[in-house]
Each structure stands twice: as C-alpha cells, then as structure tokens.
Tab-separated table of C-alpha atoms in Angstrom:
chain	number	residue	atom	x	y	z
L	1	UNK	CA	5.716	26.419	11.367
L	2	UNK	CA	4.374	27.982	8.261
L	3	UNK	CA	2.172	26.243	5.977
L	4	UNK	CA	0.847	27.060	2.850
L	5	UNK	CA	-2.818	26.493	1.570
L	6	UNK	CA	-1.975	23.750	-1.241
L	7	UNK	CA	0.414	21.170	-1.547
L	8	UNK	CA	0.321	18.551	-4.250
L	9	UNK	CA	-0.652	14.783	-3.016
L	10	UNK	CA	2.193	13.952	-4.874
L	11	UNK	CA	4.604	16.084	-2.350
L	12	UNK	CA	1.910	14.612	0.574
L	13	UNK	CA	2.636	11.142	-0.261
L	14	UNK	CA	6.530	11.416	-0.120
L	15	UNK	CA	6.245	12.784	3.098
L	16	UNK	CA	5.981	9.839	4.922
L	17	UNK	CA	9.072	8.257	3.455
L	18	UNK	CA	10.713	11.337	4.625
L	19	UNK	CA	10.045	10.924	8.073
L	20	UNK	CA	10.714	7.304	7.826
L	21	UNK	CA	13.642	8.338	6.792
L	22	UNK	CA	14.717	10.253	8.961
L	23	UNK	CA	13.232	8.506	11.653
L	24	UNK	CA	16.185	6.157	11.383
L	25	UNK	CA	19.075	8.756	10.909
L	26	UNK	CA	17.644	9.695	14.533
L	27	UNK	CA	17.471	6.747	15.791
L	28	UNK	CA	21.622	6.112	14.775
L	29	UNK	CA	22.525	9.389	16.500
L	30	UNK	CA	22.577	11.196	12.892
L	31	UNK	CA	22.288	15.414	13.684
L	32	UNK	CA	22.431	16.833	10.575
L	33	UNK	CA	22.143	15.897	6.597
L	34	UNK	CA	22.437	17.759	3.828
L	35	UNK	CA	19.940	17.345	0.771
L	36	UNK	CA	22.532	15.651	-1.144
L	37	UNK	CA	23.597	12.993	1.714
L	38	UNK	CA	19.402	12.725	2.340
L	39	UNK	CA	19.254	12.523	-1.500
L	40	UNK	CA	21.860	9.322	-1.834
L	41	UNK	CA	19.676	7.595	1.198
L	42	UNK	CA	16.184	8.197	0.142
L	43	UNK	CA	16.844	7.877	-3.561
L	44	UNK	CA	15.615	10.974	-4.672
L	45	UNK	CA	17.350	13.910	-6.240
L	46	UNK	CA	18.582	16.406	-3.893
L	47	UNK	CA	16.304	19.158	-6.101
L	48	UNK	CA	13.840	16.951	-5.381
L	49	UNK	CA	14.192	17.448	-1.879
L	50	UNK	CA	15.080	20.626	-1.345
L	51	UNK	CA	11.892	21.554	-3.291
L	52	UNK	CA	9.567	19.032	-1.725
L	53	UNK	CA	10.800	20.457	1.795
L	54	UNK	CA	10.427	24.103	0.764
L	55	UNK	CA	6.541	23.620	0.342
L	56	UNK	CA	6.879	23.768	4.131
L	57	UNK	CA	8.702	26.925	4.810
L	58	UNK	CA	12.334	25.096	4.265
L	59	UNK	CA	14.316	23.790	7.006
L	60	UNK	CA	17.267	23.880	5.761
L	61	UNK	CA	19.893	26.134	6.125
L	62	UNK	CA	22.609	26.739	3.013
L	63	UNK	CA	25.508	25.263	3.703
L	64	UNK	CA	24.580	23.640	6.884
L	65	UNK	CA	21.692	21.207	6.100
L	66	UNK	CA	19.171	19.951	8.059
L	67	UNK	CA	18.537	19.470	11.847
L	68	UNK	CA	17.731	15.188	11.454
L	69	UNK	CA	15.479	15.961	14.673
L	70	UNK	CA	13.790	19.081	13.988
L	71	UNK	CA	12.828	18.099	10.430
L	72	UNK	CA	11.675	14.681	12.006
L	73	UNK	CA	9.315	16.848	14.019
L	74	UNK	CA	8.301	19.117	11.569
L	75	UNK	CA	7.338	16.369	9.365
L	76	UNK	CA	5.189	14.467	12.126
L	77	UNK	CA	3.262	17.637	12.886
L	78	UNK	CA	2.724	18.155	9.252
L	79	UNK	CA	1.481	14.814	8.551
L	80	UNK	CA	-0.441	15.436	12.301
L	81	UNK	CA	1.269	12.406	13.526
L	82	UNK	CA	1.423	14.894	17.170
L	83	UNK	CA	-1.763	14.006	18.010
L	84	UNK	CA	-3.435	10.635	19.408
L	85	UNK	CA	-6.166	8.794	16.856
L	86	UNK	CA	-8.603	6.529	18.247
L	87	UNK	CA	-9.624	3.981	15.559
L	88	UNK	CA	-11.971	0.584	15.610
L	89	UNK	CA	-11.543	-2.160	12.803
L	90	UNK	CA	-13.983	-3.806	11.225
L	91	UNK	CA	-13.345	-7.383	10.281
L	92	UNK	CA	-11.914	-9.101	11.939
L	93	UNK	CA	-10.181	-11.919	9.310
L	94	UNK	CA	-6.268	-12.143	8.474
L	95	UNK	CA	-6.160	-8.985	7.560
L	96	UNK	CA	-7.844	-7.322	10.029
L	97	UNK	CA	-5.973	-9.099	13.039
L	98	UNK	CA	-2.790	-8.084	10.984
L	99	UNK	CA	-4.158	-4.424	10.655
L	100	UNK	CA	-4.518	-4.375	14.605
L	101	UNK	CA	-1.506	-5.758	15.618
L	102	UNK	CA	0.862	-3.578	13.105
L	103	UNK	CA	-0.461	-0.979	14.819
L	104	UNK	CA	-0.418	-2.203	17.989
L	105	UNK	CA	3.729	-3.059	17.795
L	106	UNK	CA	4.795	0.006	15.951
L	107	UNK	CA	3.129	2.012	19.461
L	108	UNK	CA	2.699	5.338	17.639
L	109	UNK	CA	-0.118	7.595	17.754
L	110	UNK	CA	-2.839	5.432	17.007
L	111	UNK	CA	-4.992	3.475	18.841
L	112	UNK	CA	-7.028	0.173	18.060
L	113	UNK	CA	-10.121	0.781	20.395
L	114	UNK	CA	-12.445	-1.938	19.389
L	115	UNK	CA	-12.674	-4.500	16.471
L	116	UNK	CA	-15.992	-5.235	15.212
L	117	UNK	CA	-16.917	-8.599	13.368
L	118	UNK	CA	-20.447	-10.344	12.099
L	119	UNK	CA	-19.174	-13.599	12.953
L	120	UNK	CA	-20.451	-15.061	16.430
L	121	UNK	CA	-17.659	-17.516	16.840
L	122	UNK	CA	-14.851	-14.163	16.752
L	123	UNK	CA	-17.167	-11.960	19.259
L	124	UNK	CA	-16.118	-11.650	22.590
L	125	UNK	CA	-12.602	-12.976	21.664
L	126	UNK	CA	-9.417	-10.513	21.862
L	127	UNK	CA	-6.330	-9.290	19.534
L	128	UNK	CA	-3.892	-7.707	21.834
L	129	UNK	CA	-5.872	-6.804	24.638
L	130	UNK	CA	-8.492	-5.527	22.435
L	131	UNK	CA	-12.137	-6.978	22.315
L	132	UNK	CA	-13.569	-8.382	19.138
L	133	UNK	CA	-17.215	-6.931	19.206
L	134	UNK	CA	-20.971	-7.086	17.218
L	135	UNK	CA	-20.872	-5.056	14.702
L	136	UNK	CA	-24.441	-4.302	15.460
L	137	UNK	CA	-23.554	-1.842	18.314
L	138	UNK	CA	-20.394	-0.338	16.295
L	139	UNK	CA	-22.505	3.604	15.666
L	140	UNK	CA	-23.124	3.254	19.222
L	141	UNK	CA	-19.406	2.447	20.274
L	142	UNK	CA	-17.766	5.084	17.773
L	143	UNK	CA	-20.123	7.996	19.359
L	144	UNK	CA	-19.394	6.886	23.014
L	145	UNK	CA	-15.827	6.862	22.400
L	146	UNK	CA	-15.103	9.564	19.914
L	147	UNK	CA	-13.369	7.019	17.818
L	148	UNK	CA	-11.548	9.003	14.654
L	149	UNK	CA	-10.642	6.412	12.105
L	150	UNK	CA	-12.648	3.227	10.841
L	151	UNK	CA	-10.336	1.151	9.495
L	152	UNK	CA	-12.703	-1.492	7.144
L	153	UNK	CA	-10.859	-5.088	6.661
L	154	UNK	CA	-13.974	-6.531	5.245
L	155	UNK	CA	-15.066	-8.089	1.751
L	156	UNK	CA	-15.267	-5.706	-0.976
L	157	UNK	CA	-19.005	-6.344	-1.368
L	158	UNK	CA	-20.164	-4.433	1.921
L	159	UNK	CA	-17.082	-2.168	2.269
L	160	UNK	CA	-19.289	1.316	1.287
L	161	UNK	CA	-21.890	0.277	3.563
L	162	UNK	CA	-19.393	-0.544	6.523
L	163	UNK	CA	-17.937	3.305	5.540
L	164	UNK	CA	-21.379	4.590	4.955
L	165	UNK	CA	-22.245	3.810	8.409
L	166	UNK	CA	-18.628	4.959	10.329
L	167	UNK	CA	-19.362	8.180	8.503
L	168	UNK	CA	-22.728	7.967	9.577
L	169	UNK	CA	-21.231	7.307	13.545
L	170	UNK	CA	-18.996	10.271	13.028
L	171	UNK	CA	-15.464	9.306	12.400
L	172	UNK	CA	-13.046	11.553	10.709
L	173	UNK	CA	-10.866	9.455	8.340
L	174	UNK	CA	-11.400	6.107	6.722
L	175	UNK	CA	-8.823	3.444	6.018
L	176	UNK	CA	-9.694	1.245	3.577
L	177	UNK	CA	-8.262	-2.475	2.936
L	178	UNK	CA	-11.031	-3.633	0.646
L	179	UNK	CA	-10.151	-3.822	-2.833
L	180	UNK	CA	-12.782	-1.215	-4.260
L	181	UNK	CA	-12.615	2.267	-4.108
L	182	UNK	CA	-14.927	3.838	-1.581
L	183	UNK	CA	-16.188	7.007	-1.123
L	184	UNK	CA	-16.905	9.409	1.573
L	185	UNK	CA	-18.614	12.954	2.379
L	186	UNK	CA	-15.905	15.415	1.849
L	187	UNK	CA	-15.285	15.862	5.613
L	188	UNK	CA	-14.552	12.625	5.888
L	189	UNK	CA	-10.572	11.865	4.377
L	190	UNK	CA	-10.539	8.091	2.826
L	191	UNK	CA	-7.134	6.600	2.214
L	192	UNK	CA	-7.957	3.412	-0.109
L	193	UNK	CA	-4.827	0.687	-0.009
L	194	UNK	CA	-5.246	-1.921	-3.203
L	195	UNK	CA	-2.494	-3.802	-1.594
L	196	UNK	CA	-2.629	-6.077	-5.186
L	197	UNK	CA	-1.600	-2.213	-7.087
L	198	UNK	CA	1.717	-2.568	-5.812
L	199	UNK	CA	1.952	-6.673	-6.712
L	200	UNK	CA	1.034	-5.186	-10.641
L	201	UNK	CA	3.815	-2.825	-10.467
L	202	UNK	CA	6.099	-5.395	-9.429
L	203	UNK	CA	4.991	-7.807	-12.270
L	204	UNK	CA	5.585	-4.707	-14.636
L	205	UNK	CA	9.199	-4.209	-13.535
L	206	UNK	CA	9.619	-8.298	-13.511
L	207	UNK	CA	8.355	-7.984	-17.495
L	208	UNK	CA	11.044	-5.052	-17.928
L	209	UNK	CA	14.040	-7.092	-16.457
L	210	UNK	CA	12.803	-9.751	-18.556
L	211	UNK	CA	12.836	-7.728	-21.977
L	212	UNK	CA	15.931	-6.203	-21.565
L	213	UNK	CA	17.371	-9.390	-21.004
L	214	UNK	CA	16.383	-10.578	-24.050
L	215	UNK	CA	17.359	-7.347	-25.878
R	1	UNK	CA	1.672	-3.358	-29.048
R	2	UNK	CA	3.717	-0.744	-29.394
R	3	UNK	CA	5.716	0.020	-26.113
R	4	UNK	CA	8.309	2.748	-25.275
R	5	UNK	CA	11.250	3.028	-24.081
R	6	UNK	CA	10.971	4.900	-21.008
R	7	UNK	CA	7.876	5.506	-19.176
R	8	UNK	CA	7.707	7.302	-15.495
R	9	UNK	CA	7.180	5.448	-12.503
R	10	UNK	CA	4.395	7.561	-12.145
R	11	UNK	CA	2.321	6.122	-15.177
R	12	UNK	CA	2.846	2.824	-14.221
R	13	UNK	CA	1.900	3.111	-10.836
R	14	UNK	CA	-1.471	4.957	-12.357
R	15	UNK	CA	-2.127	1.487	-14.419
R	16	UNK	CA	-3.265	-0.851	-11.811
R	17	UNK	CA	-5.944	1.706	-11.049
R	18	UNK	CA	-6.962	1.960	-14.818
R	19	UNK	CA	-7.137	-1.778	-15.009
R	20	UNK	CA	-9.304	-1.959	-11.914
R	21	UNK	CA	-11.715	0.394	-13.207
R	22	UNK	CA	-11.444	-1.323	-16.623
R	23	UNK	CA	-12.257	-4.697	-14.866
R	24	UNK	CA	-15.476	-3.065	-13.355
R	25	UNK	CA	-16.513	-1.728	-16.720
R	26	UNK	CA	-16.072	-5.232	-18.704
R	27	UNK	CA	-18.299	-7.039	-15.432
R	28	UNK	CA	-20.923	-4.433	-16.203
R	29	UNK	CA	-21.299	-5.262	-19.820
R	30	UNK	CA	-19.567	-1.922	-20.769
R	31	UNK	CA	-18.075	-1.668	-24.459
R	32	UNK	CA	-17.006	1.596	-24.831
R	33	UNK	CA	-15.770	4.217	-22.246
R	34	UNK	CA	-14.678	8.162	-23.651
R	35	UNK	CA	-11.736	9.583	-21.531
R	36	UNK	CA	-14.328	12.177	-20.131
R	37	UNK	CA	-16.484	9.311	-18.568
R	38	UNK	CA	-13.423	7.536	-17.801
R	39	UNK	CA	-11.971	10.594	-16.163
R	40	UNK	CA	-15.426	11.134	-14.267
R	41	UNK	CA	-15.165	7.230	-12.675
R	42	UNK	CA	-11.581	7.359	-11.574
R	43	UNK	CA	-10.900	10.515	-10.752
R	44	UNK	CA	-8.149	11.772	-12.931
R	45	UNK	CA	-8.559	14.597	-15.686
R	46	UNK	CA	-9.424	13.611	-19.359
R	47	UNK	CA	-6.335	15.001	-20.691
R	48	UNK	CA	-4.030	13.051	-17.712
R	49	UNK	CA	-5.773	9.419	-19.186
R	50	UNK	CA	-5.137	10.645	-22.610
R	51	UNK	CA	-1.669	11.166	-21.920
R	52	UNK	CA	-1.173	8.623	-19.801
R	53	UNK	CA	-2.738	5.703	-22.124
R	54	UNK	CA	-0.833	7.442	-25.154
R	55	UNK	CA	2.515	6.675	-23.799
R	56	UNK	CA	1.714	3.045	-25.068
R	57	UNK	CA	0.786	3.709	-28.064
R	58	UNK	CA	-2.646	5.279	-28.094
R	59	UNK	CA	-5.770	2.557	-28.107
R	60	UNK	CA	-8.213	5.074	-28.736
R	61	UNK	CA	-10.448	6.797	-31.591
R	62	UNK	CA	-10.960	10.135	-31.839
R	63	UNK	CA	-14.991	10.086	-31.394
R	64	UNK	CA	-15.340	6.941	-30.189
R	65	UNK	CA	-13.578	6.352	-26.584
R	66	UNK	CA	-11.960	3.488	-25.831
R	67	UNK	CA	-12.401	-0.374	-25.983
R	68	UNK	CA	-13.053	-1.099	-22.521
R	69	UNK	CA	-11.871	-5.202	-23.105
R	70	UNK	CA	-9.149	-4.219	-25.580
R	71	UNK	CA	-8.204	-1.577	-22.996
R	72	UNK	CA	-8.253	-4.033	-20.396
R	73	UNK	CA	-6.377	-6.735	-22.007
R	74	UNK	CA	-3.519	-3.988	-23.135
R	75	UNK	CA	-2.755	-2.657	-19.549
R	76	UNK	CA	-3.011	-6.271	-18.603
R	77	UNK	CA	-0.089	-7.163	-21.115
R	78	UNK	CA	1.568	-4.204	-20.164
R	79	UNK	CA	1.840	-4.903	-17.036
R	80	UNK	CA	3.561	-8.636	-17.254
R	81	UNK	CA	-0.374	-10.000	-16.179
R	82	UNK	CA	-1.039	-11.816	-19.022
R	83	UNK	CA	1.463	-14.596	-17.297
R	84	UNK	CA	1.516	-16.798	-14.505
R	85	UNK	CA	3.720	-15.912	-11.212
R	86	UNK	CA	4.971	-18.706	-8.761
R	87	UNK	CA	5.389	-17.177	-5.653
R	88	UNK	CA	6.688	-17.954	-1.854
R	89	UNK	CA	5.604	-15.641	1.614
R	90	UNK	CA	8.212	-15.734	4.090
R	91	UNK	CA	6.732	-15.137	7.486
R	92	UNK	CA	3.403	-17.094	8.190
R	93	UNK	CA	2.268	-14.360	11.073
R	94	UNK	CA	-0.757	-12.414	10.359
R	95	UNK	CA	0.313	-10.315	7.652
R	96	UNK	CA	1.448	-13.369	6.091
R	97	UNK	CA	-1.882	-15.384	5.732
R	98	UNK	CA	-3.708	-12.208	5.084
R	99	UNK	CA	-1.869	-11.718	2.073
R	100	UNK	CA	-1.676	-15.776	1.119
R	101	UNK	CA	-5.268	-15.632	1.340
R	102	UNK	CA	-5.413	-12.614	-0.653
R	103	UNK	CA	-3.984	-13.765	-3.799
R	104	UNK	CA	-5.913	-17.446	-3.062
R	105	UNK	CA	-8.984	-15.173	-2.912
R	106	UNK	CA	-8.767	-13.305	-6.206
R	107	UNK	CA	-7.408	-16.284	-8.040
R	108	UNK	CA	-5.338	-14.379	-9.983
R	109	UNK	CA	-1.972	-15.536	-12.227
R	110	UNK	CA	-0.479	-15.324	-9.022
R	111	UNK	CA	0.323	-18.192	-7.204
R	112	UNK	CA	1.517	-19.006	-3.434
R	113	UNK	CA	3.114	-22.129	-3.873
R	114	UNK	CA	5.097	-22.396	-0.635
R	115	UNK	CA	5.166	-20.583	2.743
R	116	UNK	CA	8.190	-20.660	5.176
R	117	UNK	CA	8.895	-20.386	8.540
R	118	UNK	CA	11.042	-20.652	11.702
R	119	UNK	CA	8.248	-21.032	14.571
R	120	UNK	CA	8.191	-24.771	14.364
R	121	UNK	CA	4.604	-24.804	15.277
R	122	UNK	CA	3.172	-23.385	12.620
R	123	UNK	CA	5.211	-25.650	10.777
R	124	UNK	CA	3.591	-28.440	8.879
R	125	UNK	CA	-0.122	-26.778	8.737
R	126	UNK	CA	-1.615	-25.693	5.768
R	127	UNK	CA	-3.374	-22.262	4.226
R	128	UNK	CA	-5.524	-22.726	1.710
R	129	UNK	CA	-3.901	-25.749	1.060
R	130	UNK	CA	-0.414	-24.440	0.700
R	131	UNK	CA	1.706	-25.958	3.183
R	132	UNK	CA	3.544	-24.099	5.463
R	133	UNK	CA	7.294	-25.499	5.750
R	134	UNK	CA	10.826	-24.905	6.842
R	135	UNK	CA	12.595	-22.044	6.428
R	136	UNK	CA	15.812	-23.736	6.038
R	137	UNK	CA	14.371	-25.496	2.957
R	138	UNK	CA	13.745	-22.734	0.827
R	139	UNK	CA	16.676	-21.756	-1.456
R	140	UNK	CA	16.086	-25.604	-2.306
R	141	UNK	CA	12.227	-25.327	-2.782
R	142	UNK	CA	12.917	-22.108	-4.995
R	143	UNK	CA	15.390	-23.441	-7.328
R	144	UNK	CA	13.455	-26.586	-7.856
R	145	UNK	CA	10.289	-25.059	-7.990
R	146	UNK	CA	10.985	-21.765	-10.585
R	147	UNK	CA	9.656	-19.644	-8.162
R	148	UNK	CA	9.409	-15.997	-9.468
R	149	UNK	CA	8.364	-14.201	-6.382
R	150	UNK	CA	9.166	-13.952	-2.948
R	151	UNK	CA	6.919	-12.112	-0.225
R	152	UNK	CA	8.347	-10.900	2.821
R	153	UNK	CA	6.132	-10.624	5.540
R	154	UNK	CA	8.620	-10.909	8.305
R	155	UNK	CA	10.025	-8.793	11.079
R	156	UNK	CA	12.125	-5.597	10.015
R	157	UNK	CA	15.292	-7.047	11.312
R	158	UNK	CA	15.533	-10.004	9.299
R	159	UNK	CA	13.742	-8.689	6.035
R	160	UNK	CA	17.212	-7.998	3.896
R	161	UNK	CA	18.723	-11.210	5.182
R	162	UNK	CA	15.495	-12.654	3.878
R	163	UNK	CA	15.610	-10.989	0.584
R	164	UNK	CA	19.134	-11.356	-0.029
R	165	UNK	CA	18.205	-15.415	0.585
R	166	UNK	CA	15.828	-15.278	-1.639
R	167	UNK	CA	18.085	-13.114	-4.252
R	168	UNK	CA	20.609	-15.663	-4.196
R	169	UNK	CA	18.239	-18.809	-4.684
R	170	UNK	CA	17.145	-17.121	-8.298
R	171	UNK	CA	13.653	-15.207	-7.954
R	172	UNK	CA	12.768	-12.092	-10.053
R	173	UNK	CA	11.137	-10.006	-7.604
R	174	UNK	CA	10.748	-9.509	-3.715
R	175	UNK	CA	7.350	-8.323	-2.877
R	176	UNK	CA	8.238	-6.603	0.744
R	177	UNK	CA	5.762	-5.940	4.030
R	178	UNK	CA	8.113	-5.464	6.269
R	179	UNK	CA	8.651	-2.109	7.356
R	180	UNK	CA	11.920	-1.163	5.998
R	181	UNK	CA	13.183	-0.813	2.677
R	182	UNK	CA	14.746	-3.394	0.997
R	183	UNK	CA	17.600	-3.569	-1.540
R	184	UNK	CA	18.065	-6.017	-4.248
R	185	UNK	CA	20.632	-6.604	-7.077
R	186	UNK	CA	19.124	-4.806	-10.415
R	187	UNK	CA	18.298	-7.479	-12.167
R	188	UNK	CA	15.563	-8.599	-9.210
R	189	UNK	CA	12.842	-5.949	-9.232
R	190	UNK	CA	11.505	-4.829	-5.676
R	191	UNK	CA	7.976	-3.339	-4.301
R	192	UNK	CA	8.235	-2.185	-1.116
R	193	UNK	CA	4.717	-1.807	0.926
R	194	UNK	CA	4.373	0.500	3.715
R	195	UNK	CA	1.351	0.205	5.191
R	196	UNK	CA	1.901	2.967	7.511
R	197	UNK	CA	2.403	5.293	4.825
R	198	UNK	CA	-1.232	5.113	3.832
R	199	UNK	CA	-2.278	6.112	7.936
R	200	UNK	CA	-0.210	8.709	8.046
R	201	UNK	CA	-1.252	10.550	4.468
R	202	UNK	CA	-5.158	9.945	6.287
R	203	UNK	CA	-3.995	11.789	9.485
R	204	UNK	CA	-2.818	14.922	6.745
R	205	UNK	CA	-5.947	15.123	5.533
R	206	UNK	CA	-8.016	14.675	8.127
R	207	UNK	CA	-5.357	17.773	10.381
R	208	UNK	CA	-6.631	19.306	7.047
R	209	UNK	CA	-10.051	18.855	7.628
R	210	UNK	CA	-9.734	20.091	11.158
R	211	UNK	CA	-7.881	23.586	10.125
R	212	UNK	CA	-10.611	23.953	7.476
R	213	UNK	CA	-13.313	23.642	9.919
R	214	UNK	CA	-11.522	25.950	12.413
R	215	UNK	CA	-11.100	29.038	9.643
C-alpha cells in the first residue's frame, strides 16, 4: 500500500463513508464498481472519487473499476481500522451507556474496557458485561491495561480536565461527546463530536426549503 | 441580511462552529473579535473566516473586527435558529434519551415534544417530562401537533420505514442516528449522524501518530 505524507482532512473525513459504503456493496455480494456506479450510490461525483481514491495510490483499474473487497480493505487499513483499540468511557449518563453499547453491537475493532463514573449509586453496576468504575482509580486502570482511547461522555464543565488526565494516563486518541472543544498534546489525536452542529445544519436546510417555497 | 444564492455545504457546515465560538465570546463579555483572533480561537486561517463570513454579506469593518453579538445573532438567523422547532425521537433506547436529554439540557428553540415506541414497557413513562407513547400514534400526534422534526434513533433496519412514516405525516426534516443513510423526498431536508465516522477519523490519526513516532 503506498501512502503519501499529506492528505487533506477533508479527503480523511470522506473516507469513512467510503468504507461504509462499500461495506454494504460487500455485504450484497457486489465485486466490482466503477467510479461512476460508486459515484450514483455515495452521491459524489465520480471525479470526486477517482481523485479522493488516488491520494492512496489508486485502486482502480481503467476500464475495470474497483475490487468492492480490496478497496474495503484498503480503506480499513488506511483509516487503521486493522488493528484492535482498547478504550474506557467516562460518564456514565445516557450518552455514555449509548456510547458503550454502539460500540459494543457494531463488534468492530474497538473495545469498551471499563466505564468510569463519580456517581456512587452507578459504581459497581454493568453496561454489557462491562463494569461501571470510580473514576478515582481511572490513571491507574488506563496504565494497567494499555487502554488507547478515552472516550469523555461527561458535562462540558470538566471535559478538559477528564482529557487532561487520560492524556496524563497515557492514552492515544480522545473522543469527545462534550459540547466544547478540547484540546490535547499533539501526540494525542482528539476527535470532538458537537452532535447539536449537525441539528444547526439541518435547521439551515429546513430555512432553505422554506424560502424557496415561498419564492 | 443579505443572503446568496448558493453557498457550499462546506460553509454551512463551518457555521455551527463559528456560532459556538461566538456564543463563548458574548458569555465572556467580548465586543469585538478581528478575524486574526478569531482565526487564533477556532482554528481556521484569517483569510478562510473572511471568506467564509463574506459569503453572507460581509458583517465586518476593515480595522475594527467583528461584532461578536451582531455576529452571533447573524449566523443564528442564518441558520433558521432564530425560530422554534417541534420535534419527535423515534426510538426511546439509549441513544434516544441521550439525545432527548440533550436538547432538554441546552434549552434551546428545539423542542422534544413526543417520543415513540414499540417496546410496550417503556411505554407510558416519561423523560424529562415528555411522555413516551405509541408508535402507532404518531402520524396522528405529528399532524395535530405541527411537528417539524423527527429524530431517528432506531435500529438500521427500520430507520427508512421510520423516516418515510414520518415523511408522509408532514415534518420538514429527519434528524437520523441510525447507522445508515436515509433518503427523503426534497422538499424534507435530512442530517444524517454517524457516530462511527468520528472513531474511525481518531484511529487515522492516531495510525498517524504511530508512523510518526516510528520514522
């Protein structure tokens, strides 16, 4: 596989879709596609494609189009989706429980080790097999266990500190629920979600339809 | 307000980010904010906010930065926030109170006025007040109740069934957790969430990390 030194976010972020993508084409038997069958699926351009997919090395082969399998592998080892992450949650609320078991049901490569919570009356209780634990002895639980993501389900108001100490206790990657954006050493990767982002854009297309209708 | 025609998915999806910052600025007691301490806080170049705020028209002065209120309130117009949003969740799992809470939580114009469901013992109980009911009832409860939004936080299988439902009993926009992605007629606008994409853009970066480290 040959990869090159810098690819855009923007090119990082579709990949995902990609291999959702083609996840399903696999899953119905599909072999091959070309860019402009992927293109009518996916719902971008088959330029688009071709050129997003080239960053890579290309898959493709003119006139042939793309293995559905291979480039479903490619992908996952791109995105390093071939390897196993442990991963501990912290908070243990709605969203937290719903963090754990998404992960839990979609059985890919990562793993909810622990979840960690402040509140007595959620300690020692479980979410899918999993113990909720004291947050107190999270450092010590991440070190033991070479955990590599925190994911932090917590208020916004102590979501830097919760991050300050997983980077603190070593992990690699944080994934963030609370709706600020927090910050991490550079050899830690942060993925912030503002789940409400995507409710805004909605409204904005809702206020479009709206206008035009009106036009 | 002067708005354009056409502006790229990719602006709009910048604005809930601006408007988050902006929000933080306006708590502090901040009037003014130049694009080169705005670009400083959020992360993208001077000349990309510039750009980006222009396509609506332009709110700032050459020497003087930007209003961070009248900034605020713009984007917030802009956007369609400046109204109030009836809303429904479909699916009263995990996922589903996480995100009824959510919008309870930051009391903003959106509004969960109904959740439904098949399990018929979670039928009958309340979150946050908002009772949970049938999901048989609800092309009735949407019609009589103007509902704008519908939330899907059900299983994959059943999510287009659910949003073609909720299509067909009149609202304006699906907001959609479950893992697949939906399609809606064009006058109903549609946000699709994939949580997972956020994990696996963290594992990139952090198989980035660990090739960096390695060199």
């Amino acid at each position: 596989m040959k990869k090159q030194a810098k690819i855009s976010n923007a090119v990082i972020k579709r990949l995902p879709r990609y291999r959702r993508y083609l996840n399903e084409l696999r899953k119905k038997g599909v072999d091959k596609i070309s860019s402009n069958e992927f293109s009518s699926l996916i719902g971008y351009t088959a330029s688009q494609i071709r050129q997003d997919l080239n960053n890579f090395g290309g898959f493709g082969q003119q006139g042939y189009g793309y293995s559905v399998e291979g480039l479903y592998n490619e992908i996952s080892a791109i995105l390093g989706l071939d390897k196993n992450y442990k991963m501990v949650v912290v908070g243990a609320g709605n969203l937290g429980r719903a963090i754990a078991n998404h992960t839990y049901y979609y059985k890919t490569g990562f793993i909810v080790e622990g979840i960690f919570e402040i509140d007595p009356e959620l300690i020692g209780k479980k979410i899918n097999d999993v113990e909720i634990m004291n947050y107190e002895d999270i450092v010590e639980f991440v070190e033991e266990n070479d955990i590599d993501i925190g994911i932090i389900c917590t208020t916004k108001d102590v979501a830097q500190e919760v991050a300050d100490k997983l980077c603190f206790a070593g992990v690699r990657g944080l994934w963030n629920f609370a709706p600020v954006d927090i910050e991490t050493p550079s050899h830690v990767a942060i993925e912030n979600v503002h789940i409400s982002d995507s409710l805004h854009s909605l409204a904005y297309h809702m206020s479009k339809n709206a206008e035009e209708k009106n036009k």
